[in-house]
JSON list of C-alpha atoms in Angstrom, two decimals:
[
{"chain": "A", "resi": 106, "resn": "MET", "atom": "CA", "xyz": [22.75, -3.34, -2.22]},
{"chain": "A", "resi": 107, "resn": "PRO", "atom": "CA", "xyz": [20.26, -0.59, -1.29]},
{"chain": "A", "resi": 108, "resn": "PHE", "atom": "CA", "xyz": [16.72, -0.67, -2.56]},
{"chain": "A", "resi": 109, "resn": "ARG", "atom": "CA", "xyz": [15.73, 1.74, -5.30]},
{"chain": "A", "resi": 110, "resn": "ILE", "atom": "CA", "xyz": [12.32, 3.31, -4.71]},
{"chain": "A", "resi": 111, "resn": "SER", "atom": "CA", "xyz": [10.43, 4.46, -7.78]},
{"chain": "A", "resi": 112, "resn": "THR", "atom": "CA", "xyz": [7.11, 6.15, -8.35]},
{"chain": "A", "resi": 113, "resn": "GLY", "atom": "CA", "xyz": [4.77, 5.81, -11.28]},
{"chain": "A", "resi": 114, "resn": "ILE", "atom": "CA", "xyz": [2.98, 2.89, -12.85]},
{"chain": "A", "resi": 115, "resn": "GLU", "atom": "CA", "xyz": [5.63, 2.49, -15.54]},
{"chain": "A", "resi": 116, "resn": "ASN", "atom": "CA", "xyz": [7.92, 0.96, -12.88]},
{"chain": "A", "resi": 117, "resn": "ILE", "atom": "CA", "xyz": [5.46, -1.76, -11.87]},
{"chain": "A", "resi": 118, "resn": "ASP", "atom": "CA", "xyz": [6.01, -5.38, -12.83]},
{"chain": "A", "resi": 119, "resn": "PHE", "atom": "CA", "xyz": [2.29, -5.89, -13.35]},
{"chain": "A", "resi": 120, "resn": "PRO", "atom": "CA", "xyz": [2.21, -9.71, -13.58]},
{"chain": "A", "resi": 121, "resn": "LYS", "atom": "CA", "xyz": [4.15, -9.92, -10.31]},
{"chain": "A", "resi": 122, "resn": "LEU", "atom": "CA", "xyz": [1.92, -7.35, -8.60]},
{"chain": "A", "resi": 123, "resn": "ARG", "atom": "CA", "xyz": [-1.23, -9.11, -9.81]},
{"chain": "A", "resi": 124, "resn": "ASN", "atom": "CA", "xyz": [0.08, -12.36, -8.27]},
{"chain": "A", "resi": 125, "resn": "TRP", "atom": "CA", "xyz": [0.97, -10.63, -5.01]},
{"chain": "A", "resi": 126, "resn": "LEU", "atom": "CA", "xyz": [-2.48, -9.06, -4.70]},
{"chain": "A", "resi": 127, "resn": "ALA", "atom": "CA", "xyz": [-4.09, -12.43, -5.44]},
{"chain": "A", "resi": 128, "resn": "GLU", "atom": "CA", "xyz": [-2.26, -13.80, -2.37]},
{"chain": "A", "resi": 129, "resn": "ALA", "atom": "CA", "xyz": [-2.91, -10.91, 0.03]},
{"chain": "A", "resi": 130, "resn": "TYR", "atom": "CA", "xyz": [-5.87, -11.26, 2.41]},
{"chain": "A", "resi": 131, "resn": "TRP", "atom": "CA", "xyz": [-7.23, -7.82, 1.55]},
{"chain": "A", "resi": 132, "resn": "SER", "atom": "CA", "xyz": [-7.23, -8.14, -2.25]},
{"chain": "A", "resi": 133, "resn": "LYS", "atom": "CA", "xyz": [-7.70, -11.80, -3.18]},
{"chain": "A", "resi": 134, "resn": "LEU", "atom": "CA", "xyz": [-10.77, -11.22, -5.29]},
{"chain": "A", "resi": 135, "resn": "ARG", "atom": "CA", "xyz": [-9.73, -8.10, -7.19]},
{"chain": "A", "resi": 136, "resn": "THR", "atom": "CA", "xyz": [-10.00, -8.47, -10.91]},
{"chain": "A", "resi": 137, "resn": "GLU", "atom": "CA", "xyz": [-7.26, -7.34, -13.26]},
{"chain": "A", "resi": 138, "resn": "GLU", "atom": "CA", "xyz": [-9.54, -4.50, -14.38]},
{"chain": "A", "resi": 139, "resn": "VAL", "atom": "CA", "xyz": [-9.99, -3.28, -10.79]},
{"chain": "A", "resi": 140, "resn": "ILE", "atom": "CA", "xyz": [-6.24, -3.51, -10.12]},
{"chain": "A", "resi": 141, "resn": "ILE", "atom": "CA", "xyz": [-5.44, -1.44, -13.21]},
{"chain": "A", "resi": 142, "resn": "LYS", "atom": "CA", "xyz": [-8.06, 1.17, -12.32]},
{"chain": "A", "resi": 143, "resn": "SER", "atom": "CA", "xyz": [-6.72, 1.41, -8.77]},
{"chain": "A", "resi": 144, "resn": "LEU", "atom": "CA", "xyz": [-3.16, 1.94, -10.05]},
{"chain": "A", "resi": 145, "resn": "ASP", "atom": "CA", "xyz": [-4.26, 4.61, -12.50]},
{"chain": "A", "resi": 146, "resn": "ASN", "atom": "CA", "xyz": [-5.94, 6.57, -9.71]},
{"chain": "A", "resi": 147, "resn": "SER", "atom": "CA", "xyz": [-3.22, 6.31, -7.06]},
{"chain": "A", "resi": 148, "resn": "ASP", "atom": "CA", "xyz": [0.36, 7.25, -6.37]},
{"chain": "A", "resi": 149, "resn": "CYS", "atom": "CA", "xyz": [2.32, 4.02, -6.71]},
{"chain": "A", "resi": 150, "resn": "PHE", "atom": "CA", "xyz": [5.66, 3.27, -5.07]},
{"chain": "A", "resi": 151, "resn": "THR", "atom": "CA", "xyz": [7.83, 0.29, -6.00]},
{"chain": "A", "resi": 152, "resn": "ALA", "atom": "CA", "xyz": [10.96, -1.06, -4.36]},
{"chain": "A", "resi": 153, "resn": "HIS", "atom": "CA", "xyz": [13.54, -2.65, -6.62]},
{"chain": "A", "resi": 154, "resn": "LEU", "atom": "CA", "xyz": [16.65, -4.68, -5.93]},
{"chain": "A", "resi": 155, "resn": "GLY", "atom": "CA", "xyz": [18.58, -4.42, -9.15]},
{"chain": "A", "resi": 156, "resn": "ASP", "atom": "CA", "xyz": [16.00, -5.01, -11.88]},
{"chain": "A", "resi": 157, "resn": "GLU", "atom": "CA", "xyz": [13.66, -7.02, -9.65]},
{"chain": "A", "resi": 158, "resn": "MET", "atom": "CA", "xyz": [10.57, -5.47, -8.09]},
{"chain": "A", "resi": 159, "resn": "VAL", "atom": "CA", "xyz": [10.59, -6.62, -4.45]},
{"chain": "A", "resi": 160, "resn": "GLY", "atom": "CA", "xyz": [7.95, -4.36, -2.89]},
{"chain": "A", "resi": 161, "resn": "PHE", "atom": "CA", "xyz": [4.95, -2.21, -3.65]},
{"chain": "A", "resi": 162, "resn": "ALA", "atom": "CA", "xyz": [2.74, 0.35, -1.92]},
{"chain": "A", "resi": 163, "resn": "ARG", "atom": "CA", "xyz": [-0.06, 2.60, -3.05]},
{"chain": "A", "resi": 164, "resn": "VAL", "atom": "CA", "xyz": [-1.25, 5.97, -1.73]},
{"chain": "A", "resi": 165, "resn": "VAL", "atom": "CA", "xyz": [-4.69, 7.42, -2.45]},
{"chain": "A", "resi": 166, "resn": "SER", "atom": "CA", "xyz": [-4.60, 11.13, -1.70]},
{"chain": "A", "resi": 167, "resn": "ASP", "atom": "CA", "xyz": [-5.81, 14.62, -2.52]},
{"chain": "A", "resi": 168, "resn": "ARG", "atom": "CA", "xyz": [-2.20, 15.68, -1.75]},
{"chain": "A", "resi": 169, "resn": "ALA", "atom": "CA", "xyz": [-3.39, 18.27, 0.75]},
{"chain": "A", "resi": 170, "resn": "THR", "atom": "CA", "xyz": [-5.58, 16.97, 3.56]},
{"chain": "A", "resi": 171, "resn": "PHE", "atom": "CA", "xyz": [-5.89, 13.20, 3.25]},
{"chain": "A", "resi": 172, "resn": "ALA", "atom": "CA", "xyz": [-3.76, 10.18, 2.35]},
{"chain": "A", "resi": 173, "resn": "TRP", "atom": "CA", "xyz": [-4.67, 6.51, 2.56]},
{"chain": "A", "resi": 174, "resn": "LEU", "atom": "CA", "xyz": [-1.80, 4.04, 2.57]},
{"chain": "A", "resi": 175, "resn": "CYS", "atom": "CA", "xyz": [-2.80, 0.73, 1.04]},
{"chain": "A", "resi": 176, "resn": "ASP", "atom": "CA", "xyz": [-1.65, -2.40, -0.79]},
{"chain": "A", "resi": 177, "resn": "VAL", "atom": "CA", "xyz": [1.73, -2.49, 0.95]},
{"chain": "A", "resi": 178, "resn": "TYR", "atom": "CA", "xyz": [3.29, -5.78, -0.10]},
{"chain": "A", "resi": 179, "resn": "VAL", "atom": "CA", "xyz": [6.82, -7.17, 0.12]},
{"chain": "A", "resi": 180, "resn": "ASP", "atom": "CA", "xyz": [7.90, -10.20, -1.88]},
{"chain": "A", "resi": 181, "resn": "PRO", "atom": "CA", "xyz": [8.04, -13.14, 0.57]},
{"chain": "A", "resi": 182, "resn": "GLY", "atom": "CA", "xyz": [11.68, -13.84, -0.36]},
{"chain": "A", "resi": 183, "resn": "HIS", "atom": "CA", "xyz": [12.68, -10.32, 0.65]},
{"chain": "A", "resi": 184, "resn": "ARG", "atom": "CA", "xyz": [10.72, -9.85, 3.88]},
{"chain": "A", "resi": 185, "resn": "GLY", "atom": "CA", "xyz": [12.80, -8.83, 6.86]},
{"chain": "A", "resi": 186, "resn": "THR", "atom": "CA", "xyz": [15.43, -7.14, 4.67]},
{"chain": "A", "resi": 187, "resn": "GLY", "atom": "CA", "xyz": [14.27, -3.53, 4.99]},
{"chain": "A", "resi": 188, "resn": "VAL", "atom": "CA", "xyz": [12.03, -3.30, 1.92]},
{"chain": "A", "resi": 189, "resn": "SER", "atom": "CA", "xyz": [8.99, -2.08, 3.87]},
{"chain": "A", "resi": 190, "resn": "ARG", "atom": "CA", "xyz": [11.11, 0.48, 5.73]},
{"chain": "A", "resi": 191, "resn": "ALA", "atom": "CA", "xyz": [12.53, 1.79, 2.45]},
{"chain": "A", "resi": 192, "resn": "LEU", "atom": "CA", "xyz": [9.03, 2.13, 0.99]},
{"chain": "A", "resi": 193, "resn": "MET", "atom": "CA", "xyz": [7.70, 3.80, 4.14]},
{"chain": "A", "resi": 194, "resn": "ASP", "atom": "CA", "xyz": [10.65, 6.20, 4.33]},
{"chain": "A", "resi": 195, "resn": "ALA", "atom": "CA", "xyz": [10.00, 7.31, 0.74]},
{"chain": "A", "resi": 196, "resn": "ILE", "atom": "CA", "xyz": [6.25, 7.66, 1.25]},
{"chain": "A", "resi": 197, "resn": "MET", "atom": "CA", "xyz": [6.37, 9.44, 4.61]},
{"chain": "A", "resi": 198, "resn": "THR", "atom": "CA", "xyz": [8.92, 11.99, 3.39]},
{"chain": "A", "resi": 199, "resn": "HIS", "atom": "CA", "xyz": [7.23, 12.66, 0.05]},
{"chain": "A", "resi": 200, "resn": "PRO", "atom": "CA", "xyz": [6.46, 16.39, -0.09]},
{"chain": "A", "resi": 201, "resn": "ASP", "atom": "CA", "xyz": [3.01, 15.87, -1.65]},
{"chain": "A", "resi": 202, "resn": "TYR", "atom": "CA", "xyz": [1.74, 14.47, 1.65]},
{"chain": "A", "resi": 203, "resn": "ALA", "atom": "CA", "xyz": [3.32, 16.96, 4.07]},
{"chain": "A", "resi": 204, "resn": "THR", "atom": "CA", "xyz": [-0.03, 18.31, 5.30]},
{"chain": "A", "resi": 205, "resn": "ALA", "atom": "CA", "xyz": [-2.10, 15.15, 4.95]},
{"chain": "A", "resi": 206, "resn": "ARG", "atom": "CA", "xyz": [-3.92, 13.22, 7.65]},
{"chain": "A", "resi": 207, "resn": "TRP", "atom": "CA", "xyz": [-3.14, 9.54, 7.14]},
{"chain": "A", "resi": 208, "resn": "LEU", "atom": "CA", "xyz": [-5.27, 6.42, 7.29]},
{"chain": "A", "resi": 209, "resn": "LEU", "atom": "CA", "xyz": [-4.40, 2.75, 6.81]},
{"chain": "A", "resi": 210, "resn": "GLY", "atom": "CA", "xyz": [-5.74, -0.65, 7.68]},
{"chain": "A", "resi": 211, "resn": "THR", "atom": "CA", "xyz": [-3.66, -3.63, 8.79]},
{"chain": "A", "resi": 212, "resn": "ARG", "atom": "CA", "xyz": [-4.10, -6.91, 10.58]},
{"chain": "A", "resi": 213, "resn": "ASP", "atom": "CA", "xyz": [-0.47, -7.76, 11.19]},
{"chain": "A", "resi": 214, "resn": "ALA", "atom": "CA", "xyz": [1.98, -4.89, 10.65]},
{"chain": "A", "resi": 215, "resn": "HIS", "atom": "CA", "xyz": [1.17, -2.51, 13.50]},
{"chain": "A", "resi": 216, "resn": "GLY", "atom": "CA", "xyz": [4.79, -2.47, 14.66]},
{"chain": "A", "resi": 217, "resn": "LEU", "atom": "CA", "xyz": [6.06, -1.20, 11.32]},
{"chain": "A", "resi": 218, "resn": "TYR", "atom": "CA", "xyz": [3.51, 1.59, 11.04]},
{"chain": "A", "resi": 219, "resn": "GLU", "atom": "CA", "xyz": [3.87, 2.67, 14.67]},
{"chain": "A", "resi": 220, "resn": "LYS", "atom": "CA", "xyz": [7.50, 3.55, 13.86]},
{"chain": "A", "resi": 221, "resn": "TYR", "atom": "CA", "xyz": [6.10, 6.16, 11.45]},
{"chain": "A", "resi": 222, "resn": "GLY", "atom": "CA", "xyz": [3.69, 7.68, 13.94]},
{"chain": "A", "resi": 223, "resn": "PHE", "atom": "CA", "xyz": [0.56, 5.68, 13.16]},
{"chain": "A", "resi": 224, "resn": "VAL", "atom": "CA", "xyz": [-1.60, 4.76, 16.15]},
{"chain": "A", "resi": 225, "resn": "THR", "atom": "CA", "xyz": [-4.78, 2.78, 16.63]},
{"chain": "A", "resi": 226, "resn": "SER", "atom": "CA", "xyz": [-7.70, 5.13, 16.15]},
{"chain": "A", "resi": 227, "resn": "THR", "atom": "CA", "xyz": [-8.65, 6.89, 19.36]},
{"chain": "A", "resi": 228, "resn": "GLU", "atom": "CA", "xyz": [-11.98, 7.85, 17.80]},
{"chain": "A", "resi": 229, "resn": "PRO", "atom": "CA", "xyz": [-13.64, 4.57, 16.74]},
{"chain": "A", "resi": 230, "resn": "ASP", "atom": "CA", "xyz": [-17.05, 6.14, 17.27]},
{"chain": "A", "resi": 231, "resn": "ARG", "atom": "CA", "xyz": [-16.17, 8.81, 14.69]},
{"chain": "A", "resi": 232, "resn": "TRP", "atom": "CA", "xyz": [-14.74, 6.74, 11.82]},
{"chain": "A", "resi": 233, "resn": "MET", "atom": "CA", "xyz": [-17.07, 4.71, 9.65]},
{"chain": "A", "resi": 234, "resn": "THR", "atom": "CA", "xyz": [-16.43, 2.42, 6.71]},
{"chain": "A", "resi": 235, "resn": "LYS", "atom": "CA", "xyz": [-18.40, 1.23, 3.73]},
{"chain": "A", "resi": 236, "resn": "GLY", "atom": "CA", "xyz": [-17.23, -1.43, 1.36]},
{"chain": "A", "resi": 237, "resn": "PHE", "atom": "CA", "xyz": [-17.26, -4.99, 0.25]},
{"chain": "A", "resi": 238, "resn": "ARG", "atom": "CA", "xyz": [-16.00, -6.64, 3.41]},
{"chain": "A", "resi": 239, "resn": "ASP", "atom": "CA", "xyz": [-17.40, -10.04, 2.44]},
{"chain": "A", "resi": 240, "resn": "ARG", "atom": "CA", "xyz": [-15.42, -9.89, -0.80]},
{"chain": "A", "resi": 241, "resn": "PHE", "atom": "CA", "xyz": [-11.99, -9.79, 0.84]},
{"chain": "A", "resi": 242, "resn": "GLU", "atom": "CA", "xyz": [-12.38, -11.29, 4.29]},
{"chain": "A", "resi": 243, "resn": "PRO", "atom": "CA", "xyz": [-11.24, -14.93, 4.41]}
]
């Protein structure tokens, strides 16, 4: 059965997503309030198998020049079945991001993102970050 990709927060199984983000290395300490605020201010993509949400991704974008791909998560029981590819296909072909420059961070999924044209930054001296690194680093 093919995965159904949906957009919009109304398609999110919030209790499941909250549990997923509590397990992910990058979001372990996010509060429910922060998760809700992040969803409200992002474009959310969900992957469903039947009625079950099996994957999630979020895009923060001005829909013209910049898009940040984040919070990509696939249910552990469905990893390796094409969920991440289905999400990425939907996101990368979405017309709202046709002219955007993309950014993402990952520790372990370089191979997936390279298939969609992502590369390790060739300008590390140009890109800077600011955040709460100590709040999400294990």
